[in-house]
Short mmCIF file of C-alpha atoms and ligand atoms in Angstrom, two decimals:
data_model
loop_
_atom_site.label_atom_id
_atom_site.label_comp_id
_atom_site.label_asym_id
_atom_site.label_seq_id
_atom_site.Cartn_x
_atom_site.Cartn_y
_atom_site.Cartn_z
CA MET A 567 10.29 14.75 -69.11
CA PRO A 568 11.73 16.19 -72.70
CA ILE A 569 11.12 19.45 -73.62
CA PRO A 570 7.49 20.04 -75.63
CA LYS A 571 8.22 20.00 -79.01
CA ALA A 572 6.31 19.51 -82.70
CA GLU A 573 7.29 16.63 -85.15
CA LEU A 574 7.34 18.19 -88.79
CA HIS A 575 9.79 15.94 -90.73
CA ILE A 576 8.28 12.30 -89.89
CA HIS A 577 7.58 9.60 -92.39
CA ILE A 578 5.36 6.96 -90.66
CA GLU A 579 6.73 4.46 -92.74
CA GLY A 580 10.51 5.28 -91.46
CA THR A 581 9.00 4.36 -88.31
CA LEU A 582 8.70 0.70 -88.70
CA GLU A 583 10.78 -0.58 -86.21
CA PRO A 584 12.62 -4.07 -87.06
CA GLU A 585 10.74 -5.88 -84.30
CA LEU A 586 7.47 -4.91 -85.84
CA ALA A 587 8.37 -5.68 -89.38
CA PHE A 588 8.70 -9.42 -88.05
CA THR A 589 5.73 -9.00 -86.18
CA LEU A 590 3.60 -7.99 -89.07
CA ALA A 591 5.35 -10.44 -91.74
CA HIS A 592 4.35 -13.65 -89.45
CA ARG A 593 0.64 -12.11 -89.22
CA ASN A 594 0.76 -11.79 -92.69
CA GLY A 595 2.37 -14.97 -93.54
CA LEU A 596 5.36 -13.43 -95.08
CA THR A 597 9.18 -14.43 -95.21
CA LEU A 598 11.56 -11.55 -95.10
CA PRO A 599 14.84 -11.84 -96.72
CA HIS A 600 16.71 -11.00 -93.36
CA THR A 601 16.97 -14.34 -90.74
CA ASP A 602 16.26 -12.20 -87.74
CA VAL A 603 15.54 -8.77 -85.80
CA ASP A 604 20.01 -8.44 -85.54
CA ALA A 605 19.93 -9.53 -89.45
CA LEU A 606 17.61 -6.63 -90.23
CA LYS A 607 19.43 -4.45 -88.28
CA ARG A 608 22.83 -5.09 -89.78
CA ALA A 609 21.34 -3.97 -93.46
CA TYR A 610 21.09 -0.27 -91.93
CA SER A 611 24.06 0.98 -93.04
CA PHE A 612 23.46 3.18 -95.80
CA THR A 613 25.50 5.42 -98.30
CA ASP A 614 23.29 7.59 -99.68
CA LEU A 615 19.50 8.50 -99.78
CA GLN A 616 18.99 5.49 -102.54
CA SER A 617 20.57 2.99 -100.31
CA PHE A 618 18.18 3.83 -97.97
CA LEU A 619 15.01 4.22 -99.96
CA ASP A 620 15.87 0.45 -101.45
CA LEU A 621 15.39 -1.02 -98.27
CA TYR A 622 12.72 1.57 -96.85
CA TYR A 623 10.49 0.57 -99.98
CA ALA A 624 11.55 -3.32 -99.40
CA LEU A 625 10.36 -3.60 -95.92
CA MET A 626 6.94 -2.09 -96.38
CA ASP A 627 5.72 -4.96 -98.09
CA VAL A 628 5.18 -6.22 -94.45
CA LEU A 629 2.36 -3.16 -94.28
CA ARG A 630 -0.76 -5.06 -95.86
CA THR A 631 -4.06 -4.29 -93.88
CA GLU A 632 -5.49 -1.24 -91.71
CA ALA A 633 -4.54 -3.22 -88.75
CA ASP A 634 -1.10 -2.76 -90.00
CA PHE A 635 -0.99 1.03 -90.54
CA THR A 636 -2.76 1.28 -87.21
CA ASP A 637 0.01 -0.94 -85.25
CA LEU A 638 2.49 1.40 -86.75
CA ALA A 639 1.00 4.57 -86.33
CA ARG A 640 -0.07 3.42 -82.58
CA ALA A 641 3.93 2.60 -81.93
CA TYR A 642 5.14 6.07 -83.60
CA LEU A 643 2.77 7.61 -81.33
CA ASP A 644 3.57 5.96 -77.91
CA ARG A 645 7.51 6.78 -78.79
CA ALA A 646 6.80 10.26 -79.78
CA ALA A 647 4.84 10.63 -76.27
CA GLN A 648 8.08 9.51 -74.57
CA GLN A 649 10.32 12.31 -76.42
CA GLY A 650 7.67 15.50 -75.41
CA VAL A 651 5.95 15.71 -79.09
CA ARG A 652 2.66 17.59 -78.57
CA HIS A 653 1.94 17.85 -81.96
CA ALA A 654 3.21 15.33 -85.11
CA GLU A 655 2.36 16.27 -88.85
CA ILE A 656 2.96 13.20 -89.90
CA PHE A 657 4.14 12.15 -93.83
CA PHE A 658 3.15 9.11 -95.92
CA ASP A 659 3.99 7.56 -99.01
CA PRO A 660 0.56 6.84 -100.81
CA GLN A 661 2.13 5.43 -104.03
CA ALA A 662 4.13 2.79 -102.42
CA HIS A 663 1.27 1.26 -101.01
CA THR A 664 -0.77 2.09 -103.72
CA ASN A 665 1.31 0.70 -106.59
CA ARG A 666 1.66 -2.57 -104.93
CA GLY A 667 -2.11 -3.44 -104.48
CA ILE A 668 -2.81 -1.96 -101.35
CA SER A 669 -5.84 0.33 -101.46
CA LEU A 670 -5.62 4.43 -100.30
CA ASP A 671 -8.35 3.79 -98.09
CA THR A 672 -6.80 1.14 -96.35
CA VAL A 673 -3.77 3.17 -95.66
CA ILE A 674 -5.57 6.32 -94.46
CA HIS A 675 -8.41 4.42 -92.26
CA GLY A 676 -5.68 2.19 -90.62
CA LEU A 677 -3.51 5.25 -90.07
CA THR A 678 -6.29 7.70 -88.59
CA ALA A 679 -7.98 4.96 -86.37
CA ALA A 680 -4.24 5.22 -84.59
CA LEU A 681 -4.37 9.13 -84.74
CA ALA A 682 -7.53 9.95 -83.53
CA THR A 683 -7.18 8.40 -80.19
CA SER A 684 -3.50 10.26 -79.82
CA GLN A 685 -4.74 13.46 -78.14
CA ASP A 686 -6.70 11.80 -75.46
CA THR A 687 -4.30 9.10 -74.62
CA HIS A 688 -0.87 11.01 -75.21
CA GLY A 689 -1.97 14.77 -75.40
CA ILE A 690 -0.34 14.91 -79.09
CA SER A 691 -2.27 16.41 -81.86
CA THR A 692 -1.54 15.26 -85.15
CA THR A 693 -2.51 15.95 -88.81
CA LEU A 694 -1.07 13.93 -92.07
CA ILE A 695 0.85 15.19 -95.08
CA LEU A 696 0.31 13.66 -98.33
CA CYS A 697 3.55 12.41 -100.25
CA PHE A 698 4.08 12.83 -103.79
CA LEU A 699 7.05 10.39 -105.01
CA ARG A 700 9.23 12.13 -107.03
CA ASP A 701 10.54 9.35 -108.72
CA ARG A 702 7.25 8.29 -110.57
CA PRO A 703 5.75 10.48 -112.77
CA ALA A 704 3.62 13.43 -112.16
CA THR A 705 0.56 12.01 -113.95
CA GLU A 706 0.47 9.75 -111.06
CA ALA A 707 0.96 11.98 -108.45
CA LEU A 708 -2.36 14.06 -109.89
CA ASP A 709 -3.81 10.70 -109.81
CA THR A 710 -3.17 10.00 -106.28
CA LEU A 711 -4.17 13.60 -105.14
CA HIS A 712 -7.57 12.90 -106.67
CA GLN A 713 -7.98 9.42 -105.07
CA ALA A 714 -7.40 11.15 -101.57
CA ARG A 715 -10.26 13.94 -102.17
CA PRO A 716 -12.75 11.96 -99.74
CA HIS A 717 -10.00 11.84 -97.32
CA LEU A 718 -8.95 15.89 -97.26
CA ASP A 719 -10.30 16.31 -93.49
CA HIS A 720 -7.35 14.25 -92.51
CA ILE A 721 -4.63 15.79 -94.50
CA SER A 722 -3.39 19.39 -94.01
CA ALA A 723 -0.69 19.25 -96.59
CA VAL A 724 0.83 17.70 -99.77
CA GLY A 725 4.45 17.06 -99.62
CA LEU A 726 7.36 15.64 -102.20
CA ASP A 727 9.69 13.33 -100.83
CA SER A 728 11.61 10.05 -102.46
CA ALA A 729 15.10 10.20 -104.72
CA GLU A 730 16.09 13.80 -104.67
CA ILE A 731 19.07 14.13 -107.67
CA ASP A 732 17.29 14.24 -111.27
CA ASN A 733 13.97 14.40 -110.03
CA PRO A 734 13.38 18.49 -109.77
CA PRO A 735 10.51 20.17 -107.88
CA GLU A 736 9.63 21.57 -111.52
CA ASN A 737 8.08 18.38 -112.58
CA PHE A 738 5.41 18.53 -109.95
CA THR A 739 4.32 22.28 -110.77
CA GLU A 740 0.68 21.19 -111.81
CA VAL A 741 -0.18 18.81 -109.13
CA PHE A 742 1.19 21.11 -106.31
CA ALA A 743 -1.39 24.08 -107.74
CA ALA A 744 -4.20 21.54 -107.99
CA ALA A 745 -3.02 20.83 -104.39
CA ARG A 746 -3.51 24.39 -103.43
CA ASP A 747 -6.83 24.70 -105.14
CA LEU A 748 -8.18 22.47 -102.52
CA GLY A 749 -6.88 24.65 -99.80
CA LEU A 750 -3.97 21.97 -98.69
CA HIS A 751 -0.89 23.50 -97.53
CA ARG A 752 2.54 22.43 -99.62
CA VAL A 753 6.22 21.42 -98.33
CA ALA A 754 8.58 19.96 -100.14
CA HIS A 755 12.20 18.05 -99.72
CA ALA A 756 14.87 20.07 -101.22
CA GLY A 757 18.44 20.54 -100.36
CA GLU A 758 19.16 17.33 -98.82
CA GLU A 759 21.28 15.92 -101.68
CA GLY A 760 20.04 18.23 -104.36
CA PRO A 761 21.12 21.56 -105.34
CA ALA A 762 20.68 24.95 -104.00
CA SER A 763 18.39 25.32 -107.19
CA TYR A 764 15.81 22.52 -106.32
CA ILE A 765 15.31 24.79 -103.21
CA TRP A 766 14.41 27.76 -104.96
CA GLN A 767 12.06 25.83 -107.46
CA ALA A 768 10.17 24.48 -104.46
CA LEU A 769 9.75 27.95 -103.21
CA ASN A 770 8.96 29.72 -106.67
CA LEU A 771 7.06 26.80 -108.81
CA LEU A 772 5.55 24.55 -105.91
CA GLY A 773 4.66 27.44 -103.75
CA ALA A 774 6.50 25.40 -100.65
CA GLU A 775 5.66 27.15 -97.15
CA ARG A 776 8.37 25.02 -95.84
CA ILE A 777 11.71 23.17 -97.08
CA ASP A 778 12.39 19.57 -95.50
CA HIS A 779 15.87 19.26 -95.11
CA GLY A 780 16.96 22.20 -96.68
CA ILE A 781 20.55 22.08 -95.95
CA ARG A 782 22.29 22.59 -99.09
CA CYS A 783 21.06 26.24 -98.91
CA LEU A 784 24.43 27.49 -97.50
CA ASP A 785 25.74 27.15 -100.99
CA ASP A 786 23.84 30.00 -102.26
CA THR A 787 24.12 33.24 -99.93
CA ASP A 788 21.25 34.96 -102.18
CA LEU A 789 19.21 31.95 -101.21
CA VAL A 790 19.73 32.06 -97.26
CA SER A 791 19.23 35.57 -97.08
CA HIS A 792 15.85 34.73 -98.85
CA LEU A 793 14.95 32.28 -96.25
CA ALA A 794 16.05 34.23 -93.52
CA THR A 795 13.78 37.27 -94.51
CA THR A 796 10.72 35.22 -95.04
CA GLN A 797 11.37 32.80 -92.39
CA THR A 798 10.60 30.35 -94.24
CA PRO A 799 11.07 26.95 -92.35
CA LEU A 800 13.90 24.04 -92.29
CA THR A 801 12.64 21.04 -91.26
CA VAL A 802 16.13 19.45 -90.56
CA CYS A 803 17.06 16.33 -89.52
CA PRO A 804 20.50 15.81 -88.06
CA LEU A 805 20.73 12.06 -87.37
CA SER A 806 19.32 11.11 -90.97
CA ASN A 807 21.88 13.56 -92.56
CA VAL A 808 24.48 11.90 -91.17
CA ARG A 809 23.29 8.31 -91.60
CA LEU A 810 22.93 9.24 -95.40
CA ARG A 811 26.28 10.75 -95.63
CA ALA A 812 24.68 14.14 -96.82
CA VAL A 813 26.79 15.00 -93.94
CA PRO A 814 30.16 13.74 -92.74
CA THR A 815 29.74 13.79 -88.92
CA LEU A 816 27.68 15.35 -86.67
CA ASP A 817 30.39 17.31 -85.12
CA GLN A 818 30.21 19.05 -88.51
CA HIS A 819 26.46 19.70 -88.91
CA PRO A 820 25.53 22.96 -90.37
CA LEU A 821 22.60 23.36 -88.13
CA PRO A 822 24.62 25.97 -85.88
CA ALA A 823 25.44 27.55 -89.44
CA LEU A 824 21.66 27.82 -90.76
CA MET A 825 20.75 29.12 -87.17
CA ASP A 826 23.54 31.62 -86.82
CA ALA A 827 22.02 32.91 -90.34
CA GLY A 828 18.82 33.71 -88.48
CA LEU A 829 16.70 30.88 -90.21
CA LEU A 830 13.67 29.62 -88.92
CA VAL A 831 15.39 25.84 -88.01
CA THR A 832 13.71 23.04 -86.50
CA VAL A 833 14.98 19.61 -85.66
CA ASN A 834 13.30 16.56 -86.50
CA SER A 835 13.58 12.80 -87.33
CA ASP A 836 13.06 12.11 -90.49
CA ASP A 837 12.89 8.12 -90.58
CA PRO A 838 13.68 7.29 -87.07
CA SER A 839 13.91 3.42 -86.95
CA TYR A 840 16.29 3.39 -89.55
CA PHE A 841 18.76 6.50 -88.55
CA GLY A 842 19.30 5.67 -84.60
CA GLY A 843 17.20 7.96 -82.97
CA TYR A 844 13.54 9.82 -82.42
CA VAL A 845 13.11 13.67 -82.07
CA HIS A 846 14.34 13.99 -78.95
CA ASP A 847 17.50 11.99 -79.25
CA ASN A 848 18.28 14.32 -81.97
CA TYR A 849 17.97 17.39 -79.79
CA GLN A 850 20.14 15.23 -77.27
CA ALA A 851 23.02 14.59 -79.89
CA LEU A 852 22.96 18.54 -81.12
CA HIS A 853 23.98 19.24 -77.22
CA THR A 854 26.42 15.87 -77.40
CA HIS A 855 28.52 16.76 -80.61
CA LEU A 856 27.26 20.29 -81.54
CA GLY A 857 27.77 21.53 -77.84
CA LEU A 858 23.78 23.32 -78.34
CA ASP A 859 23.01 24.62 -74.66
CA ALA A 860 19.70 25.17 -73.28
CA THR A 861 18.60 28.48 -74.49
CA GLN A 862 19.24 26.98 -78.28
CA LEU A 863 17.48 23.84 -77.97
CA ARG A 864 14.50 26.10 -76.10
CA GLN A 865 14.53 28.02 -79.18
CA LEU A 866 14.61 24.93 -81.56
CA ALA A 867 11.68 23.61 -79.67
CA ARG A 868 9.53 26.87 -79.67
CA ASN A 869 10.41 27.02 -83.71
CA SER A 870 8.90 23.78 -84.11
CA PHE A 871 5.38 24.79 -83.15
CA THR A 872 6.09 28.39 -84.84
CA ALA A 873 6.87 26.40 -88.40
CA SER A 874 4.02 24.15 -87.88
CA PHE A 875 0.51 24.20 -89.16
CA LEU A 876 -1.39 24.96 -86.35
CA PRO A 877 -3.46 27.83 -85.66
CA PRO A 878 -2.00 31.00 -84.06
CA GLU A 879 -3.55 30.78 -80.60
CA ARG A 880 -2.73 27.04 -80.16
CA LYS A 881 0.94 27.57 -81.40
CA ALA A 882 1.01 30.64 -78.32
CA GLN A 883 -0.22 28.22 -75.58
CA LEU A 884 2.32 25.44 -76.65
CA ILE A 885 5.22 27.87 -76.64
CA ALA A 886 4.59 29.42 -73.46
CA GLU A 887 4.42 25.67 -72.38
CA VAL A 888 8.14 25.34 -73.83
CA ASP A 889 9.10 28.82 -72.14
CA ALA A 890 7.80 27.57 -68.68
CA HIS A 891 9.47 23.80 -68.72
CA PRO A 892 12.55 23.37 -66.81
CA ASP A 893 15.90 22.23 -68.93
CA PRO A 894 15.72 21.07 -72.24
CA TRP A 895 17.66 17.53 -71.65
N1 ADE B 492 11.32 9.12 -98.18
C1 ADE B 492 11.61 8.97 -96.35
N2 ADE B 492 12.75 9.48 -95.96
C2 ADE B 492 13.17 10.34 -97.04
C3 ADE B 492 14.16 11.08 -97.22
N3 ADE B 492 14.92 11.21 -96.00
N4 ADE B 492 14.54 11.54 -98.13
C4 ADE B 492 13.52 11.58 -99.07
N5 ADE B 492 12.68 10.52 -99.03
C5 ADE B 492 12.41 10.13 -98.31
ZN1 ZN B 493 11.89 13.02 -95.41
#
């Protein structure tokens, strides 16, 4: 059994496997532009973040009903259980659904129907992180937060995702302040493709408590010192970075440098159906391609719980499970 871990950077829409996409398309009377599963898989070849996002948003069209969202989340949780996940903080992109006429109620009722059984079925605790799309207007983000107010029992945090370059965090200062006032945690994608200055903005203007990706922090030594001192977690996604060409090859991934700099690094899967692996596959790839040893992988598993929004007692309990586990692979 893989080592226990938390998954802190997973877009539920990015877990849509090609087979499920075809099943849902058929159920909803839709025809995908790809002839079959193999043809769709051949389209999973990306040159940058935007080239991936184009397919990611297009394929979401198959998600129409509550049952579709439930099936999506249930399939993810089944896989997460096999990968040793004990706690998942799950991103979802409401605007990608509401902007095509699917109500927020449909999305949240569908997802939470699956999440409600995951503790009993798999021993996985879950929560949702509502992400704002940074390539959409900030007013739309404010409206989305307003619509989400009846559902805040299920939502622990807000996040910021989608196309990073030319969409700086500063544009979302107001909506993140409003989320803080509602008692929500704040996280933000920054420094995936965009500059280190976007990480500073996420910290200083959005009050981000974790940085999603954050690998470009290495361009700014003051920022690295700051992240190390404050132990602000980075949710790093190695297989994603290679598939989206933020990093040329896995052997050249900066994760060891980030750990050596004393940062609170976690390993995550981002959009696993598109990037060739779920969270434990990312751990294993770090062992195979970068030579991370059992001690380092165990530290990454501990970090995943430390960096979570779980209460301190639960973190301590899960970290003890990590320490009691035999070799991490
Ligand atoms: N939405 C889904 N995956 C993403 C990523 N890697 N970066 C930004 N937005 C995303
Ligand atoms: Zn992401």
